[in-house]
mmCIF file with all atom_site columns, C-alpha atoms in Angstrom:
data_model
loop_
_atom_site.group_PDB
_atom_site.id
_atom_site.type_symbol
_atom_site.label_atom_id
_atom_site.label_alt_id
_atom_site.label_comp_id
_atom_site.label_asym_id
_atom_site.label_entity_id
_atom_site.label_seq_id
_atom_site.pdbx_PDB_ins_code
_atom_site.Cartn_x
_atom_site.Cartn_y
_atom_site.Cartn_z
_atom_site.occupancy
_atom_site.B_iso_or_equiv
_atom_site.pdbx_formal_charge
_atom_site.auth_seq_id
_atom_site.auth_comp_id
_atom_site.auth_asym_id
_atom_site.auth_atom_id
_atom_site.pdbx_PDB_model_num
ATOM 1   C CA . MET A 1 1   ? 25.533  -16.816 -18.731 1.00 45.00 ? 1   MET A CA 1
ATOM 2   C CA . SER A 1 2   ? 24.147  -15.937 -14.611 1.00 48.00 ? 2   SER A CA 1
ATOM 3   C CA . SER A 1 3   ? 26.647  -13.565 -14.422 1.00 49.00 ? 3   SER A CA 1
ATOM 4   C CA . LEU A 1 4   ? 26.562  -11.831 -17.777 1.00 48.00 ? 4   LEU A CA 1
ATOM 5   C CA . SER A 1 5   ? 22.944  -11.496 -16.611 1.00 57.00 ? 5   SER A CA 1
ATOM 6   C CA . ARG A 1 6   ? 22.920  -10.434 -13.451 1.00 57.00 ? 6   ARG A CA 1
ATOM 7   C CA . GLU A 1 7   ? 25.008  -8.043  -14.213 1.00 55.00 ? 7   GLU A CA 1
ATOM 8   C CA . HIS A 1 8   ? 22.528  -6.359  -17.057 1.00 51.00 ? 8   HIS A CA 1
ATOM 9   C CA . LEU A 1 9   ? 19.502  -6.084  -14.481 1.00 46.00 ? 9   LEU A CA 1
ATOM 10  C CA . THR A 1 10  ? 21.661  -4.918  -12.064 1.00 50.00 ? 10  THR A CA 1
ATOM 11  C CA . ASP A 1 11  ? 22.554  -1.714  -14.174 1.00 48.00 ? 11  ASP A CA 1
ATOM 12  C CA . LEU A 1 12  ? 18.717  -1.926  -15.973 1.00 44.00 ? 12  LEU A CA 1
ATOM 13  C CA . THR A 1 13  ? 17.865  -1.404  -11.704 1.00 45.00 ? 13  THR A CA 1
ATOM 14  C CA . ARG A 1 14  ? 20.590  1.702   -11.297 1.00 49.00 ? 14  ARG A CA 1
ATOM 15  C CA . GLY A 1 15  ? 19.171  3.359   -13.987 1.00 48.00 ? 15  GLY A CA 1
ATOM 16  C CA . VAL A 1 16  ? 15.423  2.913   -13.285 1.00 56.00 ? 16  VAL A CA 1
ATOM 17  C CA . GLY A 1 17  ? 14.623  6.374   -10.302 1.00 72.00 ? 17  GLY A CA 1
ATOM 18  C CA . LEU A 1 18  ? 12.258  7.174   -9.029  1.00 78.00 ? 18  LEU A CA 1
ATOM 19  C CA . ARG A 1 19  ? 11.211  10.042  -11.674 1.00 79.00 ? 19  ARG A CA 1
ATOM 20  C CA . GLN A 1 20  ? 10.746  6.679   -14.204 1.00 87.00 ? 20  GLN A CA 1
ATOM 21  C CA . ILE A 1 21  ? 8.405   5.002   -11.516 1.00 89.00 ? 21  ILE A CA 1
ATOM 22  C CA . ARG A 1 22  ? 6.461   8.369   -11.332 1.00 87.00 ? 22  ARG A CA 1
ATOM 23  C CA . ILE A 1 23  ? 7.147   8.312   -15.514 1.00 89.00 ? 23  ILE A CA 1
ATOM 24  C CA . VAL A 1 24  ? 6.103   4.798   -15.935 1.00 92.00 ? 24  VAL A CA 1
ATOM 25  C CA . SER A 1 25  ? 2.344   4.551   -13.322 1.00 90.00 ? 25  SER A CA 1
ATOM 26  C CA . GLY A 1 26  ? 1.494   8.307   -15.402 1.00 90.00 ? 26  GLY A CA 1
ATOM 27  C CA . VAL A 1 27  ? 1.272   6.436   -18.223 1.00 93.00 ? 27  VAL A CA 1
ATOM 28  C CA . VAL A 1 28  ? -0.331  3.636   -17.509 1.00 93.00 ? 28  VAL A CA 1
ATOM 29  C CA . LEU A 1 29  ? -3.668  6.251   -15.369 1.00 91.00 ? 29  LEU A CA 1
ATOM 30  C CA . PHE A 1 30  ? -3.380  8.740   -18.796 1.00 93.00 ? 30  PHE A CA 1
ATOM 31  C CA . ALA A 1 31  ? -3.565  5.608   -20.499 1.00 94.00 ? 31  ALA A CA 1
ATOM 32  C CA . TYR A 1 32  ? -7.357  4.559   -18.678 1.00 92.00 ? 32  TYR A CA 1
ATOM 33  C CA . LEU A 1 33  ? -8.153  8.595   -19.377 1.00 91.00 ? 33  LEU A CA 1
ATOM 34  C CA . LEU A 1 34  ? -7.353  8.074   -22.696 1.00 94.00 ? 34  LEU A CA 1
ATOM 35  C CA . SER A 1 35  ? -9.683  5.179   -22.528 1.00 93.00 ? 35  SER A CA 1
ATOM 36  C CA . HIS A 1 36  ? -12.590 6.115   -20.898 1.00 90.00 ? 36  HIS A CA 1
ATOM 37  C CA . PHE A 1 37  ? -13.122 10.268  -22.373 1.00 94.00 ? 37  PHE A CA 1
ATOM 38  C CA . LEU A 1 38  ? -12.663 7.897   -25.945 1.00 94.00 ? 38  LEU A CA 1
ATOM 39  C CA . ASN A 1 39  ? -15.892 6.378   -23.816 1.00 92.00 ? 39  ASN A CA 1
ATOM 40  C CA . HIS A 1 40  ? -17.734 9.310   -23.354 1.00 93.00 ? 40  HIS A CA 1
ATOM 41  C CA . ALA A 1 41  ? -17.157 11.166  -27.131 1.00 94.00 ? 41  ALA A CA 1
ATOM 42  C CA . LEU A 1 42  ? -19.265 7.561   -28.193 1.00 94.00 ? 42  LEU A CA 1
ATOM 43  C CA . GLY A 1 43  ? -21.854 9.728   -26.330 1.00 92.00 ? 43  GLY A CA 1
ATOM 44  C CA . ASN A 1 44  ? -22.452 12.147  -29.673 1.00 94.00 ? 44  ASN A CA 1
ATOM 45  C CA . ILE A 1 45  ? -23.083 9.203   -31.817 1.00 92.00 ? 45  ILE A CA 1
ATOM 46  C CA . SER A 1 46  ? -26.019 7.254   -28.919 1.00 89.00 ? 46  SER A CA 1
ATOM 47  C CA . LEU A 1 47  ? -26.065 5.249   -25.839 1.00 87.00 ? 47  LEU A CA 1
ATOM 48  C CA . GLU A 1 48  ? -25.948 2.001   -27.763 1.00 89.00 ? 48  GLU A CA 1
ATOM 49  C CA . ALA A 1 49  ? -22.582 2.859   -28.864 1.00 91.00 ? 49  ALA A CA 1
ATOM 50  C CA . LEU A 1 50  ? -21.579 4.420   -24.901 1.00 90.00 ? 50  LEU A CA 1
ATOM 51  C CA . ALA A 1 51  ? -23.195 0.828   -23.905 1.00 86.00 ? 51  ALA A CA 1
ATOM 52  C CA . ALA A 1 52  ? -21.105 -0.917  -26.188 1.00 90.00 ? 52  ALA A CA 1
ATOM 53  C CA . GLY A 1 53  ? -17.576 1.330   -25.720 1.00 90.00 ? 53  GLY A CA 1
ATOM 54  C CA . VAL A 1 54  ? -18.292 0.513   -21.992 1.00 87.00 ? 54  VAL A CA 1
ATOM 55  C CA . HIS A 1 55  ? -18.197 -2.851  -22.478 1.00 88.00 ? 55  HIS A CA 1
ATOM 56  C CA . LEU A 1 56  ? -14.807 -2.900  -24.685 1.00 91.00 ? 56  LEU A CA 1
ATOM 57  C CA . HIS A 1 57  ? -12.826 -0.630  -22.344 1.00 88.00 ? 57  HIS A CA 1
ATOM 58  C CA . THR A 1 58  ? -14.815 -2.797  -18.275 1.00 86.00 ? 58  THR A CA 1
ATOM 59  C CA . ALA A 1 59  ? -13.382 -6.241  -20.735 1.00 88.00 ? 59  ALA A CA 1
ATOM 60  C CA . PHE A 1 60  ? -9.283  -4.628  -21.414 1.00 92.00 ? 60  PHE A CA 1
ATOM 61  C CA . TRP A 1 61  ? -9.304  -3.048  -17.659 1.00 87.00 ? 61  TRP A CA 1
ATOM 62  C CA . GLN A 1 62  ? -11.441 -5.369  -15.411 1.00 85.00 ? 62  GLN A CA 1
ATOM 63  C CA . PHE A 1 63  ? -8.277  -8.314  -16.151 1.00 90.00 ? 63  PHE A CA 1
ATOM 64  C CA . PRO A 1 64  ? -7.064  -9.626  -13.100 1.00 91.00 ? 64  PRO A CA 1
ATOM 65  C CA . PRO A 1 65  ? -3.240  -8.715  -14.607 1.00 94.00 ? 65  PRO A CA 1
ATOM 66  C CA . VAL A 1 66  ? -4.284  -4.903  -15.676 1.00 93.00 ? 66  VAL A CA 1
ATOM 67  C CA . THR A 1 67  ? -6.046  -4.140  -13.059 1.00 88.00 ? 67  THR A CA 1
ATOM 68  C CA . ILE A 1 68  ? -3.305  -5.065  -10.789 1.00 93.00 ? 68  ILE A CA 1
ATOM 69  C CA . VAL A 1 69  ? -1.541  -3.099  -13.193 1.00 94.00 ? 69  VAL A CA 1
ATOM 70  C CA . PHE A 1 70  ? -3.300  -0.385  -13.000 1.00 90.00 ? 70  PHE A CA 1
ATOM 71  C CA . TYR A 1 71  ? -4.748  -0.116  -8.918  1.00 88.00 ? 71  TYR A CA 1
ATOM 72  C CA . GLY A 1 72  ? -1.262  -0.707  -8.541  1.00 92.00 ? 72  GLY A CA 1
ATOM 73  C CA . ALA A 1 73  ? -0.151  2.864   -10.629 1.00 90.00 ? 73  ALA A CA 1
ATOM 74  C CA . CYS A 1 74  ? -2.546  5.030   -8.322  1.00 86.00 ? 74  CYS A CA 1
ATOM 75  C CA . LEU A 1 75  ? -1.302  4.079   -5.519  1.00 88.00 ? 75  LEU A CA 1
ATOM 76  C CA . VAL A 1 76  ? 2.538   4.774   -6.620  1.00 90.00 ? 76  VAL A CA 1
ATOM 77  C CA . HIS A 1 77  ? 1.532   7.582   -8.178  1.00 85.00 ? 77  HIS A CA 1
ATOM 78  C CA . THR A 1 78  ? -0.500  9.023   -5.376  1.00 83.00 ? 78  THR A CA 1
ATOM 79  C CA . GLY A 1 79  ? 2.566   8.249   -2.911  1.00 85.00 ? 79  GLY A CA 1
ATOM 80  C CA . LEU A 1 80  ? 5.218   9.508   -5.010  1.00 83.00 ? 80  LEU A CA 1
ATOM 81  C CA . GLY A 1 81  ? 3.281   12.780  -5.677  1.00 77.00 ? 81  GLY A CA 1
ATOM 82  C CA . ILE A 1 82  ? 2.811   12.310  -1.622  1.00 77.00 ? 82  ILE A CA 1
ATOM 83  C CA . PHE A 1 83  ? 6.230   12.676  -1.413  1.00 78.00 ? 83  PHE A CA 1
ATOM 84  C CA . ALA A 1 84  ? 7.476   15.280  -4.016  1.00 71.00 ? 84  ALA A CA 1
ATOM 85  C CA . LEU A 1 85  ? 5.530   17.336  -1.871  1.00 68.00 ? 85  LEU A CA 1
ATOM 86  C CA . TYR A 1 86  ? 7.531   16.880  1.119   1.00 68.00 ? 86  TYR A CA 1
ATOM 87  C CA . GLN A 1 87  ? 10.467  16.575  -0.612  1.00 67.00 ? 87  GLN A CA 1
ATOM 88  C CA . ARG A 1 88  ? 9.870   19.946  -1.697  1.00 62.00 ? 88  ARG A CA 1
ATOM 89  C CA . ARG A 1 89  ? 9.581   22.332  1.322   1.00 56.00 ? 89  ARG A CA 1
ATOM 90  C CA . GLU A 1 90  ? 11.154  24.570  0.149   1.00 54.00 ? 90  GLU A CA 1
ATOM 91  C CA . PHE A 1 91  ? 8.400   25.498  -2.710  1.00 55.00 ? 91  PHE A CA 1
ATOM 92  C CA . ARG A 1 92  ? 10.715  26.562  -5.108  1.00 58.00 ? 92  ARG A CA 1
ATOM 93  C CA . TRP A 1 93  ? 9.453   25.790  -8.560  1.00 55.00 ? 93  TRP A CA 1
ATOM 94  C CA . LYS A 1 94  ? 8.176   26.666  -11.722 1.00 59.00 ? 94  LYS A CA 1
ATOM 95  C CA . ALA A 1 95  ? 4.596   28.396  -11.242 1.00 58.00 ? 95  ALA A CA 1
ATOM 96  C CA . ILE A 1 96  ? 2.978   25.084  -13.401 1.00 66.00 ? 96  ILE A CA 1
ATOM 97  C CA . GLU A 1 97  ? 4.896   22.425  -11.415 1.00 64.00 ? 97  GLU A CA 1
ATOM 98  C CA . PRO A 1 98  ? 2.854   23.083  -7.629  1.00 66.00 ? 98  PRO A CA 1
ATOM 99  C CA . LEU A 1 99  ? -0.334  23.684  -10.234 1.00 67.00 ? 99  LEU A CA 1
ATOM 100 C CA . GLN A 1 100 ? 0.192   19.827  -11.941 1.00 68.00 ? 100 GLN A CA 1
ATOM 101 C CA . LEU A 1 101 ? 0.661   18.812  -8.109  1.00 69.00 ? 101 LEU A CA 1
ATOM 102 C CA . VAL A 1 102 ? -2.275  20.532  -6.355  1.00 68.00 ? 102 VAL A CA 1
ATOM 103 C CA . LEU A 1 103 ? -4.459  19.083  -9.437  1.00 71.00 ? 103 LEU A CA 1
ATOM 104 C CA . GLY A 1 104 ? -2.876  15.583  -8.736  1.00 70.00 ? 104 GLY A CA 1
ATOM 105 C CA . LEU A 1 105 ? -3.388  15.480  -5.311  1.00 69.00 ? 105 LEU A CA 1
ATOM 106 C CA . SER A 1 106 ? -6.666  17.140  -5.644  1.00 69.00 ? 106 SER A CA 1
ATOM 107 C CA . ILE A 1 107 ? -8.355  13.596  -7.851  1.00 74.00 ? 107 ILE A CA 1
ATOM 108 C CA . PRO A 1 108 ? -8.373  10.466  -5.131  1.00 70.00 ? 108 PRO A CA 1
ATOM 109 C CA . MET A 1 109 ? -10.528 13.164  -3.387  1.00 64.00 ? 109 MET A CA 1
ATOM 110 C CA . LEU A 1 110 ? -12.928 13.846  -5.059  1.00 61.00 ? 110 LEU A CA 1
ATOM 111 C CA . ILE A 1 111 ? -12.851 10.658  -7.462  1.00 67.00 ? 111 ILE A CA 1
ATOM 112 C CA . ILE A 1 112 ? -13.394 8.697   -3.937  1.00 63.00 ? 112 ILE A CA 1
ATOM 113 C CA . VAL A 1 113 ? -17.898 8.737   -4.596  1.00 60.00 ? 113 VAL A CA 1
ATOM 114 C CA . HIS A 1 114 ? -17.897 7.535   -8.079  1.00 62.00 ? 114 HIS A CA 1
ATOM 115 C CA . ILE A 1 115 ? -14.899 4.545   -7.122  1.00 64.00 ? 115 ILE A CA 1
ATOM 116 C CA . VAL A 1 116 ? -17.552 3.557   -4.058  1.00 58.00 ? 116 VAL A CA 1
ATOM 117 C CA . GLY A 1 117 ? -20.137 3.925   -5.424  1.00 57.00 ? 117 GLY A CA 1
ATOM 118 C CA . VAL A 1 118 ? -19.959 2.025   -8.862  1.00 61.00 ? 118 VAL A CA 1
ATOM 119 C CA . ARG A 1 119 ? -16.608 0.032   -8.572  1.00 61.00 ? 119 ARG A CA 1
ATOM 120 C CA . LEU A 1 120 ? -17.198 -1.419  -4.373  1.00 57.00 ? 120 LEU A CA 1
ATOM 121 C CA . GLY A 1 121 ? -21.046 -2.247  -5.097  1.00 57.00 ? 121 GLY A CA 1
ATOM 122 C CA . GLN A 1 122 ? -19.966 -3.932  -8.239  1.00 60.00 ? 122 GLN A CA 1
ATOM 123 C CA . THR A 1 123 ? -17.266 -5.720  -6.969  1.00 57.00 ? 123 THR A CA 1
ATOM 124 C CA . LEU A 1 124 ? -19.279 -5.947  -3.557  1.00 54.00 ? 124 LEU A CA 1
ATOM 125 C CA . PHE A 1 125 ? -23.757 -5.807  -4.091  1.00 56.00 ? 125 PHE A CA 1
ATOM 126 C CA . GLY A 1 126 ? -22.945 -7.279  -8.018  1.00 55.00 ? 126 GLY A CA 1
ATOM 127 C CA . HIS A 1 127 ? -24.956 -3.786  -8.844  1.00 60.00 ? 127 HIS A CA 1
ATOM 128 C CA . GLN A 1 128 ? -24.362 -3.129  -12.404 1.00 65.00 ? 128 GLN A CA 1
ATOM 129 C CA . LYS A 1 129 ? -24.375 0.714   -13.200 1.00 70.00 ? 129 LYS A CA 1
ATOM 130 C CA . LEU A 1 130 ? -23.330 1.120   -16.437 1.00 74.00 ? 130 LEU A CA 1
ATOM 131 C CA . TYR A 1 131 ? -24.047 4.830   -18.803 1.00 81.00 ? 131 TYR A CA 1
ATOM 132 C CA . PRO A 1 132 ? -27.797 4.927   -17.980 1.00 81.00 ? 132 PRO A CA 1
ATOM 133 C CA . GLN A 1 133 ? -27.198 4.833   -15.063 1.00 78.00 ? 133 GLN A CA 1
ATOM 134 C CA . GLU A 1 134 ? -25.323 7.272   -13.631 1.00 80.00 ? 134 GLU A CA 1
ATOM 135 C CA . LEU A 1 135 ? -26.334 9.750   -16.575 1.00 84.00 ? 135 LEU A CA 1
ATOM 136 C CA . PHE A 1 136 ? -29.880 9.491   -15.196 1.00 85.00 ? 136 PHE A CA 1
ATOM 137 C CA . LEU A 1 137 ? -28.185 10.166  -11.589 1.00 79.00 ? 137 LEU A CA 1
ATOM 138 C CA . PHE A 1 138 ? -25.959 12.795  -12.444 1.00 82.00 ? 138 PHE A CA 1
ATOM 139 C CA . TRP A 1 139 ? -29.101 14.215  -15.222 1.00 83.00 ? 139 TRP A CA 1
ATOM 140 C CA . VAL A 1 140 ? -31.769 13.351  -13.361 1.00 81.00 ? 140 VAL A CA 1
ATOM 141 C CA . SER A 1 141 ? -31.634 12.789  -9.721  1.00 78.00 ? 141 SER A CA 1
ATOM 142 C CA . SER A 1 142 ? -28.711 14.978  -8.565  1.00 75.00 ? 142 SER A CA 1
ATOM 143 C CA . HIS A 1 143 ? -27.183 17.757  -10.428 1.00 74.00 ? 143 HIS A CA 1
ATOM 144 C CA . THR A 1 144 ? -24.420 18.730  -8.052  1.00 78.00 ? 144 THR A CA 1
ATOM 145 C CA . ARG A 1 145 ? -22.545 15.524  -9.068  1.00 79.00 ? 145 ARG A CA 1
ATOM 146 C CA . LEU A 1 146 ? -22.523 17.007  -12.874 1.00 81.00 ? 146 LEU A CA 1
ATOM 147 C CA . TRP A 1 147 ? -20.101 19.502  -11.642 1.00 84.00 ? 147 TRP A CA 1
ATOM 148 C CA . LEU A 1 148 ? -18.608 17.490  -9.013  1.00 81.00 ? 148 LEU A CA 1
ATOM 149 C CA . MET A 1 149 ? -17.608 14.938  -12.430 1.00 83.00 ? 149 MET A CA 1
ATOM 150 C CA . LEU A 1 150 ? -17.280 17.008  -14.734 1.00 86.00 ? 150 LEU A CA 1
ATOM 151 C CA . ALA A 1 151 ? -14.842 18.952  -12.477 1.00 85.00 ? 151 ALA A CA 1
ATOM 152 C CA . VAL A 1 152 ? -13.361 16.128  -12.048 1.00 85.00 ? 152 VAL A CA 1
ATOM 153 C CA . LEU A 1 153 ? -12.691 14.490  -15.695 1.00 87.00 ? 153 LEU A CA 1
ATOM 154 C CA . VAL A 1 154 ? -10.941 18.649  -16.706 1.00 89.00 ? 154 VAL A CA 1
ATOM 155 C CA . ILE A 1 155 ? -9.133  18.363  -13.893 1.00 88.00 ? 155 ILE A CA 1
ATOM 156 C CA . ALA A 1 156 ? -7.114  14.503  -14.544 1.00 88.00 ? 156 ALA A CA 1
ATOM 157 C CA . TRP A 1 157 ? -6.863  15.588  -18.212 1.00 92.00 ? 157 TRP A CA 1
ATOM 158 C CA . VAL A 1 158 ? -5.132  19.339  -17.509 1.00 90.00 ? 158 VAL A CA 1
ATOM 159 C CA . HIS A 1 159 ? -3.279  17.028  -14.903 1.00 87.00 ? 159 HIS A CA 1
ATOM 160 C CA . GLY A 1 160 ? -1.762  14.863  -17.345 1.00 90.00 ? 160 GLY A CA 1
ATOM 161 C CA . CYS A 1 161 ? -1.243  16.785  -19.992 1.00 92.00 ? 161 CYS A CA 1
ATOM 162 C CA . ILE A 1 162 ? 0.885   18.886  -17.722 1.00 88.00 ? 162 ILE A CA 1
ATOM 163 C CA . GLY A 1 163 ? 2.606   15.427  -17.336 1.00 88.00 ? 163 GLY A CA 1
ATOM 164 C CA . LEU A 1 164 ? 3.231   14.657  -20.483 1.00 91.00 ? 164 LEU A CA 1
ATOM 165 C CA . TYR A 1 165 ? 4.355   17.791  -21.390 1.00 91.00 ? 165 TYR A CA 1
ATOM 166 C CA . PHE A 1 166 ? 7.346   17.614  -18.525 1.00 86.00 ? 166 PHE A CA 1
ATOM 167 C CA . TRP A 1 167 ? 8.378   14.214  -20.149 1.00 89.00 ? 167 TRP A CA 1
ATOM 168 C CA . LEU A 1 168 ? 7.729   14.889  -23.698 1.00 91.00 ? 168 LEU A CA 1
ATOM 169 C CA . ARG A 1 169 ? 9.205   18.329  -23.998 1.00 89.00 ? 169 ARG A CA 1
ATOM 170 C CA . MET A 1 170 ? 13.074  16.942  -24.178 1.00 86.00 ? 170 MET A CA 1
ATOM 171 C CA . LYS A 1 171 ? 12.277  14.360  -26.671 1.00 90.00 ? 171 LYS A CA 1
ATOM 172 C CA . ALA A 1 172 ? 13.800  14.920  -30.479 1.00 90.00 ? 172 ALA A CA 1
ATOM 173 C CA . PHE A 1 173 ? 10.360  14.666  -32.269 1.00 92.00 ? 173 PHE A CA 1
ATOM 174 C CA . PHE A 1 174 ? 8.186   17.116  -29.816 1.00 92.00 ? 174 PHE A CA 1
ATOM 175 C CA . LYS A 1 175 ? 8.269   19.888  -31.694 1.00 91.00 ? 175 LYS A CA 1
ATOM 176 C CA . ARG A 1 176 ? 7.280   17.958  -34.662 1.00 93.00 ? 176 ARG A CA 1
ATOM 177 C CA . ALA A 1 177 ? 4.715   15.707  -32.660 1.00 94.00 ? 177 ALA A CA 1
ATOM 178 C CA . ALA A 1 178 ? 3.394   19.218  -31.046 1.00 94.00 ? 178 ALA A CA 1
ATOM 179 C CA . PRO A 1 179 ? 1.268   21.075  -33.305 1.00 94.00 ? 179 PRO A CA 1
ATOM 180 C CA . PHE A 1 180 ? -0.852  17.596  -33.319 1.00 95.00 ? 180 PHE A CA 1
ATOM 181 C CA . LEU A 1 181 ? -0.143  16.594  -29.703 1.00 95.00 ? 181 LEU A CA 1
ATOM 182 C CA . LEU A 1 182 ? -1.828  19.985  -28.961 1.00 94.00 ? 182 LEU A CA 1
ATOM 183 C CA . ALA A 1 183 ? -4.740  19.183  -31.122 1.00 96.00 ? 183 ALA A CA 1
ATOM 184 C CA . ALA A 1 184 ? -5.753  15.970  -29.676 1.00 96.00 ? 184 ALA A CA 1
ATOM 185 C CA . ALA A 1 185 ? -5.320  17.446  -26.358 1.00 95.00 ? 185 ALA A CA 1
ATOM 186 C CA . VAL A 1 186 ? -8.132  19.843  -26.774 1.00 96.00 ? 186 VAL A CA 1
ATOM 187 C CA . LEU A 1 187 ? -9.703  17.843  -29.429 1.00 96.00 ? 187 LEU A CA 1
ATOM 188 C CA . ILE A 1 188 ? -10.586 14.503  -27.023 1.00 96.00 ? 188 ILE A CA 1
ATOM 189 C CA . PRO A 1 189 ? -11.865 16.207  -24.126 1.00 95.00 ? 189 PRO A CA 1
ATOM 190 C CA . THR A 1 190 ? -13.880 18.297  -25.381 1.00 95.00 ? 190 THR A CA 1
ATOM 191 C CA . LEU A 1 191 ? -16.144 15.092  -27.976 1.00 96.00 ? 191 LEU A CA 1
ATOM 192 C CA . ALA A 1 192 ? -16.049 13.213  -24.285 1.00 94.00 ? 192 ALA A CA 1
ATOM 193 C CA . LEU A 1 193 ? -17.806 15.999  -22.325 1.00 93.00 ? 193 LEU A CA 1
ATOM 194 C CA . LEU A 1 194 ? -20.009 16.622  -25.464 1.00 94.00 ? 194 LEU A CA 1
ATOM 195 C CA . GLY A 1 195 ? -20.248 12.695  -25.148 1.00 93.00 ? 195 GLY A CA 1
ATOM 196 C CA . VAL A 1 196 ? -21.916 13.420  -21.726 1.00 91.00 ? 196 VAL A CA 1
ATOM 197 C CA . TYR A 1 197 ? -23.800 16.108  -22.595 1.00 92.00 ? 197 TYR A CA 1
ATOM 198 C CA . GLN A 1 198 ? -25.443 13.561  -25.617 1.00 93.00 ? 198 GLN A CA 1
ATOM 199 C CA . GLY A 1 199 ? -26.913 11.105  -23.554 1.00 90.00 ? 199 GLY A CA 1
ATOM 200 C CA . GLY A 1 200 ? -27.641 12.357  -20.467 1.00 88.00 ? 200 GLY A CA 1
ATOM 201 C CA . ARG A 1 201 ? -29.778 14.186  -22.814 1.00 89.00 ? 201 ARG A CA 1
ATOM 202 C CA . SER A 1 202 ? -30.737 11.040  -24.508 1.00 89.00 ? 202 SER A CA 1
ATOM 203 C CA . VAL A 1 203 ? -31.782 9.444   -20.936 1.00 86.00 ? 203 VAL A CA 1
ATOM 204 C CA . ALA A 1 204 ? -33.127 12.768  -19.457 1.00 85.00 ? 204 ALA A CA 1
ATOM 205 C CA . ASP A 1 205 ? -35.665 12.480  -22.096 1.00 86.00 ? 205 ASP A CA 1
ATOM 206 C CA . SER A 1 206 ? -36.657 8.840   -21.832 1.00 84.00 ? 206 SER A CA 1
ATOM 207 C CA . ASP A 1 207 ? -37.503 9.244   -18.312 1.00 81.00 ? 207 ASP A CA 1
ATOM 208 C CA . ASP A 1 208 ? -41.029 8.364   -18.064 1.00 80.00 ? 208 ASP A CA 1
ATOM 209 C CA . ALA A 1 209 ? -42.367 5.268   -15.202 1.00 81.00 ? 209 ALA A CA 1
ATOM 210 C CA . ASP A 1 210 ? -41.394 2.084   -18.226 1.00 81.00 ? 210 ASP A CA 1
ATOM 211 C CA . TRP A 1 211 ? -37.368 3.614   -18.460 1.00 80.00 ? 211 TRP A CA 1
ATOM 212 C CA . ARG A 1 212 ? -37.673 3.870   -14.901 1.00 82.00 ? 212 ARG A CA 1
ATOM 213 C CA . ALA A 1 213 ? -39.023 0.357   -14.403 1.00 79.00 ? 213 ALA A CA 1
ATOM 214 C CA . ALA A 1 214 ? -36.504 -1.262  -17.084 1.00 76.00 ? 214 ALA A CA 1
ATOM 215 C CA . ASN A 1 215 ? -32.667 1.130   -15.506 1.00 76.00 ? 215 ASN A CA 1
ATOM 216 C CA . LEU A 1 216 ? -33.372 1.187   -12.016 1.00 75.00 ? 216 LEU A CA 1
ATOM 217 C CA . SER A 1 217 ? -34.229 -1.878  -10.800 1.00 67.00 ? 217 SER A CA 1
ATOM 218 C CA . GLN A 1 218 ? -32.163 -2.922  -7.365  1.00 63.00 ? 218 GLN A CA 1
ATOM 219 C CA . ARG A 1 219 ? -30.333 -5.005  -9.671  1.00 62.00 ? 219 ARG A CA 1
ATOM 220 C CA . GLN A 1 220 ? -29.076 -2.262  -10.781 1.00 61.00 ? 220 GLN A CA 1
ATOM 221 C CA . VAL A 1 221 ? -28.666 0.284   -8.453  1.00 64.00 ? 221 VAL A CA 1
ATOM 222 C CA . GLY A 1 222 ? -29.007 -1.458  -5.450  1.00 63.00 ? 222 GLY A CA 1
ATOM 223 C CA . THR A 1 223 ? -31.882 1.054   -4.149  1.00 56.00 ? 223 THR A CA 1
ATOM 224 C CA . VAL A 1 224 ? -34.664 2.950   -6.387  1.00 49.00 ? 224 VAL A CA 1
ATOM 225 C CA . LEU A 1 225 ? -33.244 5.555   -7.787  1.00 46.00 ? 225 LEU A CA 1
#
């Protein structure tokens, strides 16, 4: 029995290559991105819906085993992207392949400020930066950061969709599913960006001394904006 299980495990590991690891890590990251976009889309309902959604989102993705898988996928996917760039030094690619690689490698550089401001601030100092604080930063305090955030959302979504297309295009069901996948690929980011707009407008309209006292305390943002 043990020899059979060992042989079976050996056969499985032989079938796992860099492409399969890249696909698995990419699917994990796309699942996080999809969850984030659906959360943003709740802004079309209200700030209260955004708050409820983000609590569910963070409860799942900050659950320790899920967090380990997520950050592991980030490191592996980024590393494999750099390795793919090294491997293909001759650049004999189809036009869409370098586009996907450039978009993917640009994401960590674009998102690092957000990670430091939100995740490290929460982990190291206990800050509670949620949608009201982030939307205030983007819509009232620093409009430049808003455009950077929108660029990250679009780039990450396009990169993920290209990766899914490369993975799914050879599947038997793809031709039947393609129209529905295309509709979702267009509709989900549209609703997410509209949700960010609606949430940001609500925060901007609510901005006064009382709102700032309630939402921009040192406990929430570290220093009053």
